[in-house]
Each structure stands twice: as structure tokens, then as C-alpha cells.
């Protein structure tokens, strides 16, 4: 229980009610109080950062939490001081269309960005200058980009239905683009050791790739009855969690590719986001039903939630 409370971080003001939720269940009155506490805590932490002239599509904290990067439909990237909310330097310009995703390298020195201009770009965080030439190869909008845990490789996901691997130092493509899915790729995640990538698709499956070659590894993980929106590895890399349009969550053995826990049921609409806790004992999920839930990763039982702080 203490691990759950620690993981809730800024929501620790609600510890007593969360503990009661886990052990006894909440009355309607207590649930309303919990929602109010969570809302007030989140509101207190909010800081408005103004500067973009278009919608903000993506935000990312630097590894040390000192900076925040934002990518916008105004085609720019901005870097902010996370403590003061002040912009650190002039906007990073280079993309010619919407910036959909920004991601810091593990050492915090480099920033990768993905855009509707079909490119990935790398930036020096210290100077704000673009590093090298744009990474080109996708034939449609690039939705997301992420570094491998060691910072050596980058994976990008595009509306062209492919995943691409890049050398983060040279900007060169690694192998051919992966086209193993029969529909859009919605999510991609590196394993903790950086050796594999899990991808979730609108073809209802999850596939594993060799992160060095980009080649598929084994058969797809099948079980969901709808698009797979989100995938994430456990900290030890032994399990994969997935969230789907079928309103469920599944936990898979990364080696056998079989469902080991689930389907976890409770959400009333699409499960858009899933993640393991740092110790691998719990899973947090976010859904289109406007709620968040915390689950026991071993039993699949709901540990806390749903919290209905969001309206959508």
C-alpha cells in the first residue's frame, strides 16, 4: 500500500482516502472528497506557460525535471524552465508543419521532434540549434518519436503505417522501415534493455521488433478485440501491458507472447494510455471514459480508482 501512495506523488494529501479505497471501498461522499482533493492538488501544481500561437500537441520533461519541451501546431518547439515557467530561449524553428511529438534523450542533451512535414529532427538542448539534417524517410505525417534507454537509437511512428529506427548520433536510418502491421501503428515502446520494441496497432495486435535491425521477432501478440492504443514494458522487461479500444487492459509475457493477466475490465470506453509503476507492481491506466485506475499487476485487481477528475 505504501508503494501505491508513494507512486501517487503529488496526490499524497489524499492518502487516508486512498487507503480506505483499497481496503474498504469508498462511500459516495468520500469519493467526492477524494475527487476534490485530487483536483485541488492538480490545480495547485498548474502553471500556465504562454508563447505558442497554435495548439500544443506534445510536452516532455527533461530527465532531471528541470526543463520542459513543448511541440506545437505553430510548427515550433519551445523550451521552458520547469520551476519558473519561463521560456529558456527563442523557439526552435525548422519544421514546416505541425510538431506532433518531442522527446529528450536520456542524458538530457538532445531533443528529438516529429512533425507533419514527414521528418524527425534533432536539437541541441544547450544551444537550441538543429543537429545535422532532418531525418527523412517517412512518406506521411510522423506522429511520435522516442529514444532508446541508452540514447543510441530513435524510433519514429508515422501515419504511413511504418516504424523507423534511426542512429541518434549519425541520423542515419537503421535497416528498412517496419511494415509488419496491416493498419496504423498507434504506440511504440523500447524494452528497458533497449533490445526490443513493442508496437501496438489498429490491426488489433502487438508486435515485437529487434531494436538493432528493425526486424520482427516471433508472432504477433493477439487477444484484443479492437485497436491497441498503448503499450509499455515492465521495468524488468519481462511483461508488456496494453490498452485497447475494446475497453480492456492485458498483461503479456514478453517471451511467450501469451496473456498472463487479464483482460482487466472496468473502463467503460477506450483505454488510451497504460504504464507500469517504477517497481513493476502496479499499472496505471487512462481511458476515454474520463477516468484513471490503478491495478495490481499480478492479480489484475483494481487497487485504486476510478478517479473521475477529467471530463473526457
PDB file of N, CA and C in Angstrom, residues 16-108:
ATOM      1  N   UNK A  16      -5.196   9.044   3.186  1.00  0.00           N
ATOM      2  CA  UNK A  16      -6.163   8.334   4.022  1.00  0.00           C
ATOM      3  C   UNK A  16      -7.318   7.786   3.217  1.00  0.00           C
ATOM      4  N   UNK A  17      -7.817   8.593   2.296  1.00  0.00           N
ATOM      5  CA  UNK A  17      -8.951   8.150   1.493  1.00  0.00           C
ATOM      6  C   UNK A  17      -8.541   7.084   0.494  1.00  0.00           C
ATOM      7  N   UNK A  18      -7.316   7.190  -0.051  1.00  0.00           N
ATOM      8  CA  UNK A  18      -6.851   6.155  -0.977  1.00  0.00           C
ATOM      9  C   UNK A  18      -6.712   4.829  -0.243  1.00  0.00           C
ATOM     10  N   UNK A  19      -6.151   4.864   0.977  1.00  0.00           N
ATOM     11  CA  UNK A  19      -6.018   3.642   1.765  1.00  0.00           C
ATOM     12  C   UNK A  19      -7.383   3.030   2.032  1.00  0.00           C
ATOM     13  N   UNK A  20      -8.347   3.858   2.349  1.00  0.00           N
ATOM     14  CA  UNK A  20      -9.689   3.356   2.614  1.00  0.00           C
ATOM     15  C   UNK A  20     -10.294   2.746   1.356  1.00  0.00           C
ATOM     16  N   UNK A  21     -10.005   3.373   0.212  1.00  0.00           N
ATOM     17  CA  UNK A  21     -10.497   2.845  -1.054  1.00  0.00           C
ATOM     18  C   UNK A  21      -9.980   1.439  -1.287  1.00  0.00           C
ATOM     19  N   UNK A  22      -8.681   1.234  -1.013  1.00  0.00           N
ATOM     20  CA  UNK A  22      -8.070  -0.069  -1.258  1.00  0.00           C
ATOM     21  C   UNK A  22      -8.618  -1.125  -0.309  1.00  0.00           C
ATOM     22  N   UNK A  23      -8.768  -0.786   0.962  1.00  0.00           N
ATOM     23  CA  UNK A  23      -9.103  -1.786   1.967  1.00  0.00           C
ATOM     24  C   UNK A  23     -10.601  -1.941   2.205  1.00  0.00           C
ATOM     25  N   UNK A  24     -11.355  -0.875   2.051  1.00  0.00           N
ATOM     26  CA  UNK A  24     -12.762  -0.933   2.423  1.00  0.00           C
ATOM     27  C   UNK A  24     -13.715  -0.500   1.319  1.00  0.00           C
ATOM     28  N   UNK A  25     -13.210   0.258   0.369  1.00  0.00           N
ATOM     29  CA  UNK A  25     -14.099   0.854  -0.604  1.00  0.00           C
ATOM     30  C   UNK A  25     -14.565   2.204  -0.100  1.00  0.00           C
ATOM     31  N   UNK A  26     -14.906   3.084  -1.028  1.00  0.00           N
ATOM     32  CA  UNK A  26     -15.306   4.435  -0.652  1.00  0.00           C
ATOM     33  C   UNK A  26     -16.813   4.608  -0.741  1.00  0.00           C
ATOM     34  N   UNK A  27     -17.344   5.364   0.195  1.00  0.00           N
ATOM     35  CA  UNK A  27     -18.727   5.801   0.077  1.00  0.00           C
ATOM     36  C   UNK A  27     -18.777   6.885  -0.986  1.00  0.00           C
ATOM     37  N   UNK A  28     -19.971   7.202  -1.455  1.00  0.00           N
ATOM     38  CA  UNK A  28     -20.097   8.261  -2.448  1.00  0.00           C
ATOM     39  C   UNK A  28     -19.556   9.582  -1.912  1.00  0.00           C
ATOM     40  N   UNK A  29     -19.804   9.848  -0.638  1.00  0.00           N
ATOM     41  CA  UNK A  29     -19.335  11.100  -0.043  1.00  0.00           C
ATOM     42  C   UNK A  29     -17.813  11.159  -0.011  1.00  0.00           C
ATOM     43  N   UNK A  30     -17.181  10.032   0.398  1.00  0.00           N
ATOM     44  CA  UNK A  30     -15.723  10.001   0.444  1.00  0.00           C
ATOM     45  C   UNK A  30     -15.125  10.110  -0.951  1.00  0.00           C
ATOM     46  N   UNK A  31     -15.788   9.485  -1.920  1.00  0.00           N
ATOM     47  CA  UNK A  31     -15.283   9.549  -3.285  1.00  0.00           C
ATOM     48  C   UNK A  31     -15.302  10.999  -3.789  1.00  0.00           C
ATOM     49  N   UNK A  32     -16.348  11.731  -3.450  1.00  0.00           N
ATOM     50  CA  UNK A  32     -16.421  13.130  -3.856  1.00  0.00           C
ATOM     51  C   UNK A  32     -15.302  13.944  -3.211  1.00  0.00           C
ATOM     52  N   UNK A  33     -15.018  13.652  -1.940  1.00  0.00           N
ATOM     53  CA  UNK A  33     -13.935  14.358  -1.254  1.00  0.00           C
ATOM     54  C   UNK A  33     -12.598  14.048  -1.915  1.00  0.00           C
ATOM     55  N   UNK A  34     -12.381  12.757  -2.268  1.00  0.00           N
ATOM     56  CA  UNK A  34     -11.135  12.372  -2.925  1.00  0.00           C
ATOM     57  C   UNK A  34     -10.985  13.102  -4.251  1.00  0.00           C
ATOM     58  N   UNK A  35     -12.055  13.137  -5.034  1.00  0.00           N
ATOM     59  CA  UNK A  35     -12.000  13.842  -6.304  1.00  0.00           C
ATOM     60  C   UNK A  35     -11.639  15.309  -6.103  1.00  0.00           C
ATOM     61  N   UNK A  36     -12.216  15.924  -5.071  1.00  0.00           N
ATOM     62  CA  UNK A  36     -11.929  17.330  -4.805  1.00  0.00           C
ATOM     63  C   UNK A  36     -10.468  17.526  -4.414  1.00  0.00           C
ATOM     64  N   UNK A  37      -9.937  16.605  -3.590  1.00  0.00           N
ATOM     65  CA  UNK A  37      -8.538  16.708  -3.184  1.00  0.00           C
ATOM     66  C   UNK A  37      -7.604  16.572  -4.380  1.00  0.00           C
ATOM     67  N   UNK A  38      -7.900  15.592  -5.237  1.00  0.00           N
ATOM     68  CA  UNK A  38      -7.067  15.391  -6.415  1.00  0.00           C
ATOM     69  C   UNK A  38      -7.127  16.602  -7.326  1.00  0.00           C
ATOM     70  N   UNK A  39      -8.321  17.136  -7.501  1.00  0.00           N
ATOM     71  CA  UNK A  39      -8.486  18.297  -8.377  1.00  0.00           C
ATOM     72  C   UNK A  39      -7.746  19.507  -7.821  1.00  0.00           C
ATOM     73  N   UNK A  40      -7.881  19.737  -6.511  1.00  0.00           N
ATOM     74  CA  UNK A  40      -7.217  20.893  -5.903  1.00  0.00           C
ATOM     75  C   UNK A  40      -5.700  20.759  -5.970  1.00  0.00           C
ATOM     76  N   UNK A  41      -5.204  19.534  -5.748  1.00  0.00           N
ATOM     77  CA  UNK A  41      -3.758  19.329  -5.806  1.00  0.00           C
ATOM     78  C   UNK A  41      -3.234  19.585  -7.209  1.00  0.00           C
ATOM     79  N   UNK A  42      -3.939  19.023  -8.197  1.00  0.00           N
ATOM     80  CA  UNK A  42      -3.511  19.224  -9.582  1.00  0.00           C
ATOM     81  C   UNK A  42      -3.586  20.699  -9.959  1.00  0.00           C
ATOM     82  N   UNK A  43      -4.637  21.379  -9.514  1.00  0.00           N
ATOM     83  CA  UNK A  43      -4.792  22.793  -9.826  1.00  0.00           C
ATOM     84  C   UNK A  43      -3.668  23.614  -9.215  1.00  0.00           C
ATOM     85  N   UNK A  44      -3.271  23.252  -7.982  1.00  0.00           N
ATOM     86  CA  UNK A  44      -2.203  23.987  -7.304  1.00  0.00           C
ATOM     87  C   UNK A  44      -0.877  23.838  -8.032  1.00  0.00           C
ATOM     88  N   UNK A  45      -0.703  22.714  -8.735  1.00  0.00           N
ATOM     89  CA  UNK A  45       0.559  22.470  -9.425  1.00  0.00           C
ATOM     90  C   UNK A  45       0.583  23.067 -10.827  1.00  0.00           C
ATOM     91  N   UNK A  46      -0.573  23.525 -11.296  1.00  0.00           N
ATOM     92  CA  UNK A  46      -0.645  24.034 -12.645  1.00  0.00           C
ATOM     93  C   UNK A  46       0.149  25.326 -12.794  1.00  0.00           C
ATOM     94  N   UNK A  47       0.794  25.463 -13.938  1.00  0.00           N
ATOM     95  CA  UNK A  47       1.497  26.701 -14.262  1.00  0.00           C
ATOM     96  C   UNK A  47       1.251  26.966 -15.735  1.00  0.00           C
ATOM     97  N   UNK A  48       0.737  28.117 -16.053  1.00  0.00           N
ATOM     98  CA  UNK A  48       0.445  28.449 -17.433  1.00  0.00           C
ATOM     99  C   UNK A  48       1.699  28.970 -18.115  1.00  0.00           C
ATOM    100  N   UNK A  49       2.059  28.333 -19.222  1.00  0.00           N
ATOM    101  CA  UNK A  49       3.221  28.754 -19.998  1.00  0.00           C
ATOM    102  C   UNK A  49       2.708  29.233 -21.349  1.00  0.00           C
ATOM    103  N   UNK A  50       2.841  30.500 -21.594  1.00  0.00           N
ATOM    104  CA  UNK A  50       2.289  31.096 -22.799  1.00  0.00           C
ATOM    105  C   UNK A  50       3.388  31.476 -23.771  1.00  0.00           C
ATOM    106  N   UNK A  51       3.122  31.253 -25.043  1.00  0.00           N
ATOM    107  CA  UNK A  51       4.106  31.590 -26.059  1.00  0.00           C
ATOM    108  C   UNK A  51       3.736  31.038 -27.417  1.00  0.00           C
ATOM    109  N   UNK A  52       3.243  29.795 -27.440  1.00  0.00           N
ATOM    110  CA  UNK A  52       2.840  29.200 -28.709  1.00  0.00           C
ATOM    111  C   UNK A  52       1.633  29.940 -29.288  1.00  0.00           C
ATOM    112  N   UNK A  53       1.564  29.961 -30.606  1.00  0.00           N
ATOM    113  CA  UNK A  53       0.436  30.598 -31.285  1.00  0.00           C
ATOM    114  C   UNK A  53      -0.489  29.569 -31.920  1.00  0.00           C
ATOM    115  N   UNK A  54      -0.278  28.303 -31.589  1.00  0.00           N
ATOM    116  CA  UNK A  54      -1.133  27.223 -32.064  1.00  0.00           C
ATOM    117  C   UNK A  54      -1.284  26.184 -30.974  1.00  0.00           C
ATOM    118  N   UNK A  55      -2.152  25.208 -31.192  1.00  0.00           N
ATOM    119  CA  UNK A  55      -2.368  24.153 -30.211  1.00  0.00           C
ATOM    120  C   UNK A  55      -1.055  23.441 -29.895  1.00  0.00           C
ATOM    121  N   UNK A  56      -0.900  23.029 -28.640  1.00  0.00           N
ATOM    122  CA  UNK A  56       0.278  22.274 -28.217  1.00  0.00           C
ATOM    123  C   UNK A  56      -0.033  20.785 -28.338  1.00  0.00           C
ATOM    124  N   UNK A  57       0.723  20.082 -29.171  1.00  0.00           N
ATOM    125  CA  UNK A  57       0.477  18.666 -29.429  1.00  0.00           C
ATOM    126  C   UNK A  57       1.230  17.736 -28.489  1.00  0.00           C
ATOM    127  N   UNK A  58       2.353  18.192 -27.930  1.00  0.00           N
ATOM    128  CA  UNK A  58       3.194  17.290 -27.149  1.00  0.00           C
ATOM    129  C   UNK A  58       4.019  18.076 -26.143  1.00  0.00           C
ATOM    130  N   UNK A  59       4.220  17.468 -24.972  1.00  0.00           N
ATOM    131  CA  UNK A  59       5.125  18.036 -23.969  1.00  0.00           C
ATOM    132  C   UNK A  59       5.991  16.914 -23.415  1.00  0.00           C
ATOM    133  N   UNK A  60       7.187  17.268 -22.968  1.00  0.00           N
ATOM    134  CA  UNK A  60       8.104  16.269 -22.431  1.00  0.00           C
ATOM    135  C   UNK A  60       9.021  16.921 -21.411  1.00  0.00           C
ATOM    136  N   UNK A  61       9.172  16.281 -20.244  1.00  0.00           N
ATOM    137  CA  UNK A  61      10.110  16.743 -19.234  1.00  0.00           C
ATOM    138  C   UNK A  61      11.507  16.228 -19.557  1.00  0.00           C
ATOM    139  N   UNK A  62      12.521  17.028 -19.252  1.00  0.00           N
ATOM    140  CA  UNK A  62      13.897  16.551 -19.321  1.00  0.00           C
ATOM    141  C   UNK A  62      14.107  15.511 -18.229  1.00  0.00           C
ATOM    142  N   UNK A  63      15.100  14.620 -18.381  1.00  0.00           N
ATOM    143  CA  UNK A  63      15.299  13.553 -17.389  1.00  0.00           C
ATOM    144  C   UNK A  63      15.469  14.051 -15.960  1.00  0.00           C
ATOM    145  N   UNK A  64      16.086  15.224 -15.776  1.00  0.00           N
ATOM    146  CA  UNK A  64      16.265  15.735 -14.417  1.00  0.00           C
ATOM    147  C   UNK A  64      15.101  16.599 -13.951  1.00  0.00           C
ATOM    148  N   UNK A  65      14.089  16.757 -14.804  1.00  0.00           N
ATOM    149  CA  UNK A  65      12.900  17.504 -14.431  1.00  0.00           C
ATOM    150  C   UNK A  65      13.053  19.007 -14.431  1.00  0.00           C
ATOM    151  N   UNK A  66      14.191  19.524 -14.866  1.00  0.00           N
ATOM    152  CA  UNK A  66      14.433  20.966 -14.803  1.00  0.00           C
ATOM    153  C   UNK A  66      13.860  21.727 -15.989  1.00  0.00           C
ATOM    154  N   UNK A  67      13.662  21.032 -17.111  1.00  0.00           N
ATOM    155  CA  UNK A  67      13.165  21.689 -18.314  1.00  0.00           C
ATOM    156  C   UNK A  67      11.948  20.957 -18.857  1.00  0.00           C
ATOM    157  N   UNK A  68      11.173  21.698 -19.617  1.00  0.00           N
ATOM    158  CA  UNK A  68      10.002  21.155 -20.281  1.00  0.00           C
ATOM    159  C   UNK A  68      10.063  21.582 -21.736  1.00  0.00           C
ATOM    160  N   UNK A  69       9.862  20.639 -22.643  1.00  0.00           N
ATOM    161  CA  UNK A  69       9.812  20.943 -24.073  1.00  0.00           C
ATOM    162  C   UNK A  69       8.378  20.809 -24.549  1.00  0.00           C
ATOM    163  N   UNK A  70       7.968  21.681 -25.445  1.00  0.00           N
ATOM    164  CA  UNK A  70       6.617  21.618 -25.997  1.00  0.00           C
ATOM    165  C   UNK A  70       6.678  21.734 -27.510  1.00  0.00           C
ATOM    166  N   UNK A  71       5.868  20.923 -28.189  1.00  0.00           N
ATOM    167  CA  UNK A  71       5.768  20.960 -29.638  1.00  0.00           C
ATOM    168  C   UNK A  71       4.376  21.390 -30.037  1.00  0.00           C
ATOM    169  N   UNK A  72       4.278  22.247 -31.047  1.00  0.00           N
ATOM    170  CA  UNK A  72       3.004  22.912 -31.322  1.00  0.00           C
ATOM    171  C   UNK A  72       2.609  22.873 -32.793  1.00  0.00           C
ATOM    172  N   UNK A  73       1.337  23.200 -33.011  1.00  0.00           N
ATOM    173  CA  UNK A  73       0.826  23.341 -34.370  1.00  0.00           C
ATOM    174  C   UNK A  73       1.282  24.649 -35.011  1.00  0.00           C
ATOM    175  N   UNK A  74       2.017  25.480 -34.269  1.00  0.00           N
ATOM    176  CA  UNK A  74       2.616  26.666 -34.882  1.00  0.00           C
ATOM    177  C   UNK A  74       3.965  26.334 -35.518  1.00  0.00           C
ATOM    178  N   UNK A  75       4.279  25.026 -35.599  1.00  0.00           N
ATOM    179  CA  UNK A  75       5.479  24.491 -36.253  1.00  0.00           C
ATOM    180  C   UNK A  75       6.753  24.683 -35.436  1.00  0.00           C
ATOM    181  N   UNK A  76       6.635  25.121 -34.189  1.00  0.00           N
ATOM    182  CA  UNK A  76       7.824  25.379 -33.381  1.00  0.00           C
ATOM    183  C   UNK A  76       7.880  24.486 -32.150  1.00  0.00           C
ATOM    184  N   UNK A  77       9.075  24.476 -31.554  1.00  0.00           N
ATOM    185  CA  UNK A  77       9.325  23.807 -30.273  1.00  0.00           C
ATOM    186  C   UNK A  77       9.805  24.884 -29.309  1.00  0.00           C
ATOM    187  N   UNK A  78       9.335  24.808 -28.082  1.00  0.00           N
ATOM    188  CA  UNK A  78       9.781  25.768 -27.075  1.00  0.00           C
ATOM    189  C   UNK A  78      10.315  25.017 -25.862  1.00  0.00           C
ATOM    190  N   UNK A  79      11.341  25.585 -25.241  1.00  0.00           N
ATOM    191  CA  UNK A  79      11.939  25.027 -24.031  1.00  0.00           C
ATOM    192  C   UNK A  79      11.646  25.959 -22.863  1.00  0.00           C
ATOM    193  N   UNK A  80      11.205  25.355 -21.745  1.00  0.00           N
ATOM    194  CA  UNK A  80      10.772  26.134 -20.594  1.00  0.00           C
ATOM    195  C   UNK A  80      11.514  25.691 -19.332  1.00  0.00           C
ATOM    196  N   UNK A  81      11.706  26.632 -18.421  1.00  0.00           N
ATOM    197  CA  UNK A  81      12.190  26.306 -17.088  1.00  0.00           C
ATOM    198  C   UNK A  81      11.012  25.730 -16.315  1.00  0.00           C
ATOM    199  N   UNK A  82      11.135  24.491 -15.866  1.00  0.00           N
ATOM    200  CA  UNK A  82      10.000  23.812 -15.240  1.00  0.00           C
ATOM    201  C   UNK A  82       9.615  24.434 -13.904  1.00  0.00           C
ATOM    202  N   UNK A  83      10.551  25.085 -13.236  1.00  0.00           N
ATOM    203  CA  UNK A  83      10.262  25.687 -11.933  1.00  0.00           C
ATOM    204  C   UNK A  83       9.596  27.049 -12.062  1.00  0.00           C
ATOM    205  N   UNK A  84      10.096  27.859 -12.982  1.00  0.00           N
ATOM    206  CA  UNK A  84       9.582  29.223 -13.102  1.00  0.00           C
ATOM    207  C   UNK A  84       8.515  29.374 -14.173  1.00  0.00           C
ATOM    208  N   UNK A  85       8.487  28.427 -15.122  1.00  0.00           N
ATOM    209  CA  UNK A  85       7.544  28.543 -16.226  1.00  0.00           C
ATOM    210  C   UNK A  85       8.003  29.519 -17.293  1.00  0.00           C
ATOM    211  N   UNK A  86       9.229  30.026 -17.162  1.00  0.00           N
ATOM    212  CA  UNK A  86       9.749  30.988 -18.125  1.00  0.00           C
ATOM    213  C   UNK A  86      10.394  30.270 -19.306  1.00  0.00           C
ATOM    214  N   UNK A  87      10.244  30.886 -20.489  1.00  0.00           N
ATOM    215  CA  UNK A  87      10.862  30.322 -21.680  1.00  0.00           C
ATOM    216  C   UNK A  87      12.376  30.506 -21.596  1.00  0.00           C
ATOM    217  N   UNK A  88      13.119  29.464 -21.957  1.00  0.00           N
ATOM    218  CA  UNK A  88      14.574  29.480 -21.801  1.00  0.00           C
ATOM    219  C   UNK A  88      15.264  30.224 -22.932  1.00  0.00           C
ATOM    220  N   UNK A  89      14.746  30.079 -24.153  1.00  0.00           N
ATOM    221  CA  UNK A  89      15.379  30.739 -25.304  1.00  0.00           C
ATOM    222  C   UNK A  89      14.339  30.922 -26.399  1.00  0.00           C
ATOM    223  N   UNK A  90      14.798  31.434 -27.515  1.00  0.00           N
ATOM    224  CA  UNK A  90      13.912  31.609 -28.654  1.00  0.00           C
ATOM    225  C   UNK A  90      13.380  30.250 -29.117  1.00  0.00           C
ATOM    226  N   UNK A  91      12.207  30.231 -29.754  1.00  0.00           N
ATOM    227  CA  UNK A  91      11.648  28.960 -30.230  1.00  0.00           C
ATOM    228  C   UNK A  91      12.606  28.242 -31.180  1.00  0.00           C
ATOM    229  N   UNK A  92      12.544  26.925 -31.165  1.00  0.00           N
ATOM    230  CA  UNK A  92      13.332  26.107 -32.081  1.00  0.00           C
ATOM    231  C   UNK A  92      12.541  25.998 -33.379  1.00  0.00           C
ATOM    232  N   UNK A  93      13.100  26.541 -34.444  1.00  0.00           N
ATOM    233  CA  UNK A  93      12.400  26.589 -35.726  1.00  0.00           C
ATOM    234  C   UNK A  93      13.132  25.752 -36.768  1.00  0.00           C
ATOM    235  N   UNK A  94      12.370  25.112 -37.616  1.00  0.00           N
ATOM    236  CA  UNK A  94      12.934  24.280 -38.667  1.00  0.00           C
ATOM    237  C   UNK A  94      11.859  23.445 -39.332  1.00  0.00           C
ATOM    238  N   UNK A  95      10.942  22.926 -38.528  1.00  0.00           N
ATOM    239  CA  UNK A  95       9.830  22.168 -39.098  1.00  0.00           C
ATOM    240  C   UNK A  95       8.935  23.094 -39.917  1.00  0.00           C
ATOM    241  N   UNK A  96       8.360  22.550 -40.971  1.00  0.00           N
ATOM    242  CA  UNK A  96       7.493  23.335 -41.848  1.00  0.00           C
ATOM    243  C   UNK A  96       6.028  22.969 -41.689  1.00  0.00           C
ATOM    244  N   UNK A  97       5.726  22.153 -40.686  1.00  0.00           N
ATOM    245  CA  UNK A  97       4.341  21.780 -40.408  1.00  0.00           C
ATOM    246  C   UNK A  97       4.247  21.453 -38.920  1.00  0.00           C
ATOM    247  N   UNK A  98       3.073  21.041 -38.467  1.00  0.00           N
ATOM    248  CA  UNK A  98       2.826  20.790 -37.052  1.00  0.00           C
ATOM    249  C   UNK A  98       3.901  19.898 -36.429  1.00  0.00           C
ATOM    250  N   UNK A  99       4.286  20.222 -35.209  1.00  0.00           N
ATOM    251  CA  UNK A  99       5.179  19.370 -34.422  1.00  0.00           C
ATOM    252  C   UNK A  99       4.308  18.497 -33.527  1.00  0.00           C
ATOM    253  N   UNK A 100       4.352  17.195 -33.758  1.00  0.00           N
ATOM    254  CA  UNK A 100       3.449  16.263 -33.075  1.00  0.00           C
ATOM    255  C   UNK A 100       4.033  15.634 -31.824  1.00  0.00           C
ATOM    256  N   UNK A 101       5.359  15.561 -31.722  1.00  0.00           N
ATOM    257  CA  UNK A 101       5.973  14.838 -30.612  1.00  0.00           C
ATOM    258  C   UNK A 101       7.355  15.406 -30.327  1.00  0.00           C
ATOM    259  N   UNK A 102       7.690  15.499 -29.042  1.00  0.00           N
ATOM    260  CA  UNK A 102       9.037  15.892 -28.621  1.00  0.00           C
ATOM    261  C   UNK A 102       9.504  14.925 -27.542  1.00  0.00           C
ATOM    262  N   UNK A 103      10.798  14.606 -27.554  1.00  0.00           N
ATOM    263  CA  UNK A 103      11.332  13.639 -26.598  1.00  0.00           C
ATOM    264  C   UNK A 103      12.790  13.962 -26.292  1.00  0.00           C
ATOM    265  N   UNK A 104      13.137  14.019 -25.003  1.00  0.00           N
ATOM    266  CA  UNK A 104      14.516  14.240 -24.585  1.00  0.00           C
ATOM    267  C   UNK A 104      15.305  12.936 -24.651  1.00  0.00           C
ATOM    268  N   UNK A 105      16.593  13.052 -24.960  1.00  0.00           N
ATOM    269  CA  UNK A 105      17.493  11.909 -24.845  1.00  0.00           C
ATOM    270  C   UNK A 105      17.700  11.599 -23.370  1.00  0.00           C
ATOM    271  N   UNK A 106      18.120  10.375 -23.036  1.00  0.00           N
ATOM    272  CA  UNK A 106      18.298  10.005 -21.624  1.00  0.00           C
ATOM    273  C   UNK A 106      19.256  10.907 -20.853  1.00  0.00           C
ATOM    274  N   UNK A 107      20.254  11.481 -21.536  1.00  0.00           N
ATOM    275  CA  UNK A 107      21.185  12.368 -20.837  1.00  0.00           C
ATOM    276  C   UNK A 107      20.712  13.821 -20.837  1.00  0.00           C
ATOM    277  N   UNK A 108      19.579  14.086 -21.487  1.00  0.00           N
ATOM    278  CA  UNK A 108      19.005  15.420 -21.488  1.00  0.00           C
ATOM    279  C   UNK A 108      19.683  16.418 -22.396  1.00  0.00           C
TER     280      UNK A 108
END
